[in-house]
XYZ file of C-alpha atoms in Angstrom:
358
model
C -10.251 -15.679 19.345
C -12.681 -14.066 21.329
C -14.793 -10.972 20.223
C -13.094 -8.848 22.318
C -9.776 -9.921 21.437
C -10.271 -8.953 17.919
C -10.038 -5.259 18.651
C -8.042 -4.217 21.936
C -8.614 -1.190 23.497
C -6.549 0.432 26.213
C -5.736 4.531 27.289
C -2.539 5.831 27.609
C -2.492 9.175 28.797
C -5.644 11.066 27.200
C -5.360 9.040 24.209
C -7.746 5.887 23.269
C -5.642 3.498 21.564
C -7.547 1.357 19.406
C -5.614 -1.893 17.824
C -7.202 -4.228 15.104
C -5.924 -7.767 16.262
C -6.234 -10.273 13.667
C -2.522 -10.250 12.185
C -3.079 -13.485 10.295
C -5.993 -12.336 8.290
C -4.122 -8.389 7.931
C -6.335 -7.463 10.613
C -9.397 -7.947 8.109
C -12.336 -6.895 9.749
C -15.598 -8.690 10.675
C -18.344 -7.525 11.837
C -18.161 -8.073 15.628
C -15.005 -5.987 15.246
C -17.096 -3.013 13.506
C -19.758 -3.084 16.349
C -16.971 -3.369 19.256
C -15.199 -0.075 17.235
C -18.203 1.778 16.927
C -18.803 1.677 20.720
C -15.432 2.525 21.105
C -15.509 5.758 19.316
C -18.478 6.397 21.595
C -17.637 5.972 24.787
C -14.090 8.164 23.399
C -16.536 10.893 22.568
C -18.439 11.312 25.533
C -15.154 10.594 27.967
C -14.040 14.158 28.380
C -10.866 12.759 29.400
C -9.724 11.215 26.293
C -8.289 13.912 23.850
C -8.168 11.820 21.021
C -8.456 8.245 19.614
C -5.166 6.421 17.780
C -5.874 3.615 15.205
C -3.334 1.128 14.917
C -3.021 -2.697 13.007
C -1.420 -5.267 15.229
C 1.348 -6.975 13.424
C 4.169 -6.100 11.142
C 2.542 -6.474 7.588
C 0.043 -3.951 7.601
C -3.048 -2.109 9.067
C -5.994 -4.013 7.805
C -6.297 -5.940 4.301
C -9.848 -5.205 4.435
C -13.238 -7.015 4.804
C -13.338 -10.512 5.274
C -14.607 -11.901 1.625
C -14.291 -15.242 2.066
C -17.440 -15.190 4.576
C -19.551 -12.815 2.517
C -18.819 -15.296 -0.366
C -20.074 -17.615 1.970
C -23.090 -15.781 2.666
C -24.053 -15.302 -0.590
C -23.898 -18.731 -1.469
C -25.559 -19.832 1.595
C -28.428 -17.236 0.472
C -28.388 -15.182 3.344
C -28.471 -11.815 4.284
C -25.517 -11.631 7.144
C -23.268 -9.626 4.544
C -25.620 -6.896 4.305
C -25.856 -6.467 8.091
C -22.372 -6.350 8.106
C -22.216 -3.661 5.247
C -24.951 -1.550 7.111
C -22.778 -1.019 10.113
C -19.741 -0.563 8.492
C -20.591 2.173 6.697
C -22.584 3.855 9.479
C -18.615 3.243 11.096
C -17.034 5.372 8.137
C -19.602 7.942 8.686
C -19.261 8.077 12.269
C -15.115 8.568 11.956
C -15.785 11.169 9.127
C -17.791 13.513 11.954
C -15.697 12.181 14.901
C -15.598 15.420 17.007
C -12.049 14.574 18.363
C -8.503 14.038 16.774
C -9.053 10.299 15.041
C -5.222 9.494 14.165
C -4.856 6.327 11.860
C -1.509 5.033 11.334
C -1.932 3.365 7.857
C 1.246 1.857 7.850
C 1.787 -1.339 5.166
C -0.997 -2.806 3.507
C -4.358 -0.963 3.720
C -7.119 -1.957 1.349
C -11.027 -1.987 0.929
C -12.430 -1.846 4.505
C -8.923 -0.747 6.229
C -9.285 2.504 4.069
C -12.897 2.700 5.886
C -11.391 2.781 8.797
C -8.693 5.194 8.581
C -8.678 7.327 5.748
C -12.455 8.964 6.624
C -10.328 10.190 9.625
C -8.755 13.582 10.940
C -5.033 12.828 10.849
C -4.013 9.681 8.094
C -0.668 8.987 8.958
C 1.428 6.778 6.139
C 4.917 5.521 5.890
C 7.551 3.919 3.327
C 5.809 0.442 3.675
C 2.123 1.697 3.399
C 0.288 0.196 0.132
C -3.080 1.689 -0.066
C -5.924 0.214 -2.495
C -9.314 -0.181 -3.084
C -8.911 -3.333 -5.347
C -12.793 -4.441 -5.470
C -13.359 -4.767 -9.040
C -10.941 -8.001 -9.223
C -13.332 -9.846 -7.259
C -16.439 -8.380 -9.121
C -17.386 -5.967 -6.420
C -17.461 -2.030 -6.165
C -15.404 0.313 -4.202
C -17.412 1.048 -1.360
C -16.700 1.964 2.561
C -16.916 5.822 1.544
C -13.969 4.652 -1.333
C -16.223 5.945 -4.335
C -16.170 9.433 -2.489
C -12.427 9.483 -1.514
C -11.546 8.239 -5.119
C -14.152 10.350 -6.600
C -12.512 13.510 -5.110
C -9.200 12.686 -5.868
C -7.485 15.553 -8.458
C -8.252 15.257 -12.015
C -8.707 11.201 -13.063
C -6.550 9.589 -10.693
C -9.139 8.311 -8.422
C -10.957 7.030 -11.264
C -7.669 5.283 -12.355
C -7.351 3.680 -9.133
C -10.657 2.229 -8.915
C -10.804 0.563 -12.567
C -7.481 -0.857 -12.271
C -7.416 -1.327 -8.377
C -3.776 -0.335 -8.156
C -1.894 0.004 -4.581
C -0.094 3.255 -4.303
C 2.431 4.150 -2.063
C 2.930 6.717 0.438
C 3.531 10.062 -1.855
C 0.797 9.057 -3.999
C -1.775 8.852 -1.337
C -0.771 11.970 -0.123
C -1.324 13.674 -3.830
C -4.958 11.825 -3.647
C -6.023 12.426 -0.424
C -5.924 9.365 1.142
C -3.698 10.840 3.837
C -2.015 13.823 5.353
C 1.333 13.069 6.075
C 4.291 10.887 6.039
C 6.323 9.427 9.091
C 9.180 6.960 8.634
C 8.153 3.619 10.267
C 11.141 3.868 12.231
C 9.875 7.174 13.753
C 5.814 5.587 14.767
C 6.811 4.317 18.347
C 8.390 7.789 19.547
C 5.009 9.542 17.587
C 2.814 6.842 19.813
C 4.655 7.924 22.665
C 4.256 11.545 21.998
C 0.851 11.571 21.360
C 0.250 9.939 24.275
C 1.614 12.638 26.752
C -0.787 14.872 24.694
C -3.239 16.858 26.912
C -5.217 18.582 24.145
C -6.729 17.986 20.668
C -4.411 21.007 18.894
C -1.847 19.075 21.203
C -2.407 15.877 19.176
C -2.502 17.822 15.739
C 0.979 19.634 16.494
C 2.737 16.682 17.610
C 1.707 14.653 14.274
C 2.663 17.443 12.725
C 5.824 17.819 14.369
C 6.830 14.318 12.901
C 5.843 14.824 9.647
C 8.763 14.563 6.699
C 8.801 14.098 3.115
C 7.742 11.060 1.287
C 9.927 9.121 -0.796
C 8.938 9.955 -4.804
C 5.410 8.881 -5.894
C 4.915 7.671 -9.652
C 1.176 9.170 -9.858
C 2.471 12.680 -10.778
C 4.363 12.053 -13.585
C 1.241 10.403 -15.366
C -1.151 12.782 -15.185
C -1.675 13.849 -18.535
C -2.220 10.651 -19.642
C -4.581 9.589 -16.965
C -6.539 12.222 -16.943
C -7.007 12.663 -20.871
C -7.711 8.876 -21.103
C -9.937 8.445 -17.915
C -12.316 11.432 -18.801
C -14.082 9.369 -21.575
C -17.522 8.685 -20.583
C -17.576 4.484 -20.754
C -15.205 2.207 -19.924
C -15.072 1.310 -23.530
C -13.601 4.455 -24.272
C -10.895 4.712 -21.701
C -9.925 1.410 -22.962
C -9.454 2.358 -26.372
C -7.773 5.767 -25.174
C -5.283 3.927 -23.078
C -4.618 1.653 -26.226
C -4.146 4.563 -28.344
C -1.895 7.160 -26.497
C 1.527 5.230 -26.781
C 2.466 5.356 -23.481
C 3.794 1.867 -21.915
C 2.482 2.518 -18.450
C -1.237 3.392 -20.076
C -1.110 0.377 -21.743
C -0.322 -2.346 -18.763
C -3.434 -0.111 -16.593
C -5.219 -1.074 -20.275
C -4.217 -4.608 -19.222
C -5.116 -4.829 -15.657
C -8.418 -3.053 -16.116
C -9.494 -5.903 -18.878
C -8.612 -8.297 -16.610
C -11.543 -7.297 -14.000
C -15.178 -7.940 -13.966
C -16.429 -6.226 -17.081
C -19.672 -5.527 -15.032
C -18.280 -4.329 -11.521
C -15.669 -1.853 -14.143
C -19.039 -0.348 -15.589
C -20.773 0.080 -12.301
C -17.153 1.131 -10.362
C -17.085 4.034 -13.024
C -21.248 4.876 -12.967
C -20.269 5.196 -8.776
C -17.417 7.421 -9.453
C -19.138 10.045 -11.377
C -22.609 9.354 -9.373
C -20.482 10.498 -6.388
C -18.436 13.278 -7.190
C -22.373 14.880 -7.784
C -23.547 13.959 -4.435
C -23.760 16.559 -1.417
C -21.726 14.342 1.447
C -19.991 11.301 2.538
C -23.147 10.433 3.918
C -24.934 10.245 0.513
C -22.031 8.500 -1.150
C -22.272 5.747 1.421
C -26.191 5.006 0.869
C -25.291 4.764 -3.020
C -22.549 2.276 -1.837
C -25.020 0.371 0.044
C -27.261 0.424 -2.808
C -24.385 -0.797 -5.075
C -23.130 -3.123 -2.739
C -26.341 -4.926 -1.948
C -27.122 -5.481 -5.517
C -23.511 -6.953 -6.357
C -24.128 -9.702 -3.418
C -26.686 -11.222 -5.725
C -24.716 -11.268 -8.705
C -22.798 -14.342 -9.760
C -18.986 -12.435 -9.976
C -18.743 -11.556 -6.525
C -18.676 -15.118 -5.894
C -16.768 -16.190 -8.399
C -14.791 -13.679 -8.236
C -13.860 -14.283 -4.770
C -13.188 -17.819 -5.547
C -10.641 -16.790 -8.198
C -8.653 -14.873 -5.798
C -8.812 -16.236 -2.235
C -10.601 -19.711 -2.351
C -8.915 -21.350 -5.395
C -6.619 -18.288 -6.017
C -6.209 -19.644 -9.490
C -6.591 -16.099 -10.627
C -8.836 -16.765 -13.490
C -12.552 -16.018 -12.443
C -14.979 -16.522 -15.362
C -17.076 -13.575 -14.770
C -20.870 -13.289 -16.109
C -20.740 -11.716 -18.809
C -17.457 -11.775 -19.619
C -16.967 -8.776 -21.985
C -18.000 -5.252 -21.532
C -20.179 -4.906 -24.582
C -22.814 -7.518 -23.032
C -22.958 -4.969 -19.940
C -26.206 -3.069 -20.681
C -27.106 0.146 -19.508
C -30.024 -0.903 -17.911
C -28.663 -3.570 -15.674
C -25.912 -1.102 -14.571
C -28.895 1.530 -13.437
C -30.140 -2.075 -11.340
C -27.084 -1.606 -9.342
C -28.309 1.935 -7.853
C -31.920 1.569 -7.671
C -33.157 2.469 -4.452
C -34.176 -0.190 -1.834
C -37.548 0.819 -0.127
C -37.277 0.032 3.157
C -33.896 -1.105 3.107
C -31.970 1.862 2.677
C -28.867 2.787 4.530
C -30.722 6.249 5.265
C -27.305 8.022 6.469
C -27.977 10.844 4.456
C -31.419 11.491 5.341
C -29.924 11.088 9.193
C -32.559 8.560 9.616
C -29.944 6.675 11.542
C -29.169 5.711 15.314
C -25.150 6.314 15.431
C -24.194 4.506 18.563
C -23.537 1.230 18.427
């Protein structure tokens, strides 16, 4: 597939339609596909004829899956440094859809994980439907929530988002609306009469009514119901603790999220949880996504990224040996490696020491 294939773009009306079209990888993005959006949402910007820019997933499964991990495993084994090019742009793409001056409508309908969050829910109008299954599942392959996820997850009410990010738990459309990983719900049934609604739109408050306009109730969420217990248990201060908590309070559903989260990388749980709180103190998305890159660059030179990756989508025998393999051989120290700033290598988005066009 050619570059250009990979993302189509097309305007109907005063709308910018921009499709992610890789439907046998779930639309996972690469990094050609991050440059060729980024100039998208530029030239959309300065067009004064386009009102507003629509995000869609080609495909019937799902909007995007997320990064593609089996190159960056690749990279990293191949010792190079591809991965973190690819990381530097994608985040200055999160960023740029955060402060896009127009309407930036994302249809997150079925799966939408890691990098496919990136893309949609840092923007203006997060459509989701009965199919969408949202998640930010890093920590099973020994990695960190990143694209801006730390500071989504981090702002979530109460412990939830700190829930979602140990265990790395999909959650359905009512749930992502109590988190804030979108604004409203739309039957999948109803998307092709909002596309062709929104495309007869002349005006940005246009393109916000007519969403609007579509938006119904989502089907019951199971989030609610477990608050007290997630956010008593998820408050501790290590991971240790929450552990323990979730083993103590009696409640079935605390105890399988005990059993997921001990099933992760013991050292990407500790530094997931470190980002979390790190984030919620930080002043914007912007600084939230230099600590990612900060995070994220250090896990590419640790051994359960790879192997974690392995576990999952190379050998997918589900059983990566991560290094170490218990959370009381985590030290504090090497957790504190993991945000250590990087010279002359820093992301720099929140010192707006950045060129935003692509």
């Amino acid at each position: 597939m050619k570059h250009e294939d990979s993302v189509l773009l097309h305007t109907e009306g005063r709308v910018r339609h921009i499709t992610l079209n890789r439907p046998r990888t779930l639309n996972a993005l690469d990094h050609a596909m991050v440059l060729r959006m980024g100039k998208a949402l530029d030239a959309a910007e300065r067009d004064a004829s386009v009102v507003a820019v629509l995000l869609t997933g080609a495909g019937e499964r799902g909007l995007c899956a997320g990064g593609d991990i089996r190159s960056i495993r690749d990279d990293a084994l191949a010792g190079g440094r591809t991965s973190l090019d690819f990381w530097r742009d994608e985040y200055r793409l999160n960023a740029r859809i955060a402060r896009f001056p127009k309407p930036y409508v994302a249809l997150m309908d079925g799966i939408v994980m890691g990098g496919g969050v990136g893309v949609s829910a840092h923007g203006s109008l997060r459509i989701v439907t009965e199919r969408s299954r949202i998640a930010m599942p890093e920590t099973g392959i020994g990695f960190v929530p990143d694209v801006g996820g730390t500071y989504l997850l981090g702002a979530a009410p109460g412990e939830l988002g700190t829930h979602l990010a140990l265990t790395g738990d999909a959650v359905g459309a009512a749930d992502a609306l109590a988190c804030g990983l979108a604004d409203h719900f739309v039957p999948s049934g109803d998307l092709p009469a909002l596309i062709a609604a929104l495309d007869t739109c002349t005006t940005p408050e246009a393109v916000v009514a007519t969403a609007e306009s579509f938006a119904g109730t989502a089907p019951g969420g199971e989030l609610a119901g477990h608050r007290d217990w997630i956010d008593a248990c998820y408050a501790a201060d290590t991971v240790e603790e929450i552990i323990e908590r979730l083993d103590d309070c009696g409640v079935p559903a605390a105890k399988q999220a005990m059993t997921t989260i001990l099933a992760k990388s013991p050292t990407a749980l500790k530094v997931t949880l470190a980002a979390i709180r790190r984030a919620r103190h930080l002043d914007s998305l912007e600084a939230v996504l230099d600590q990612e890159f900060r995070v994220s660059s250090a896990a590419f030179t640790r051994p359960d990224l790879v192997e974690g990756v392995r576990a999952q989508i190379v050998d997918k025998d589900r059983n990566p040996r991560w290094s170490p393999a218990e959370l009381a051989e985590v030290t504090d120290e090497e957790v504190a490696r993991y945000f250590a700033p990087l010279g002359d290598g820093e992301l720099g988005l929140g010192q707006g020491i950045y060129d935003r066009r692509y």
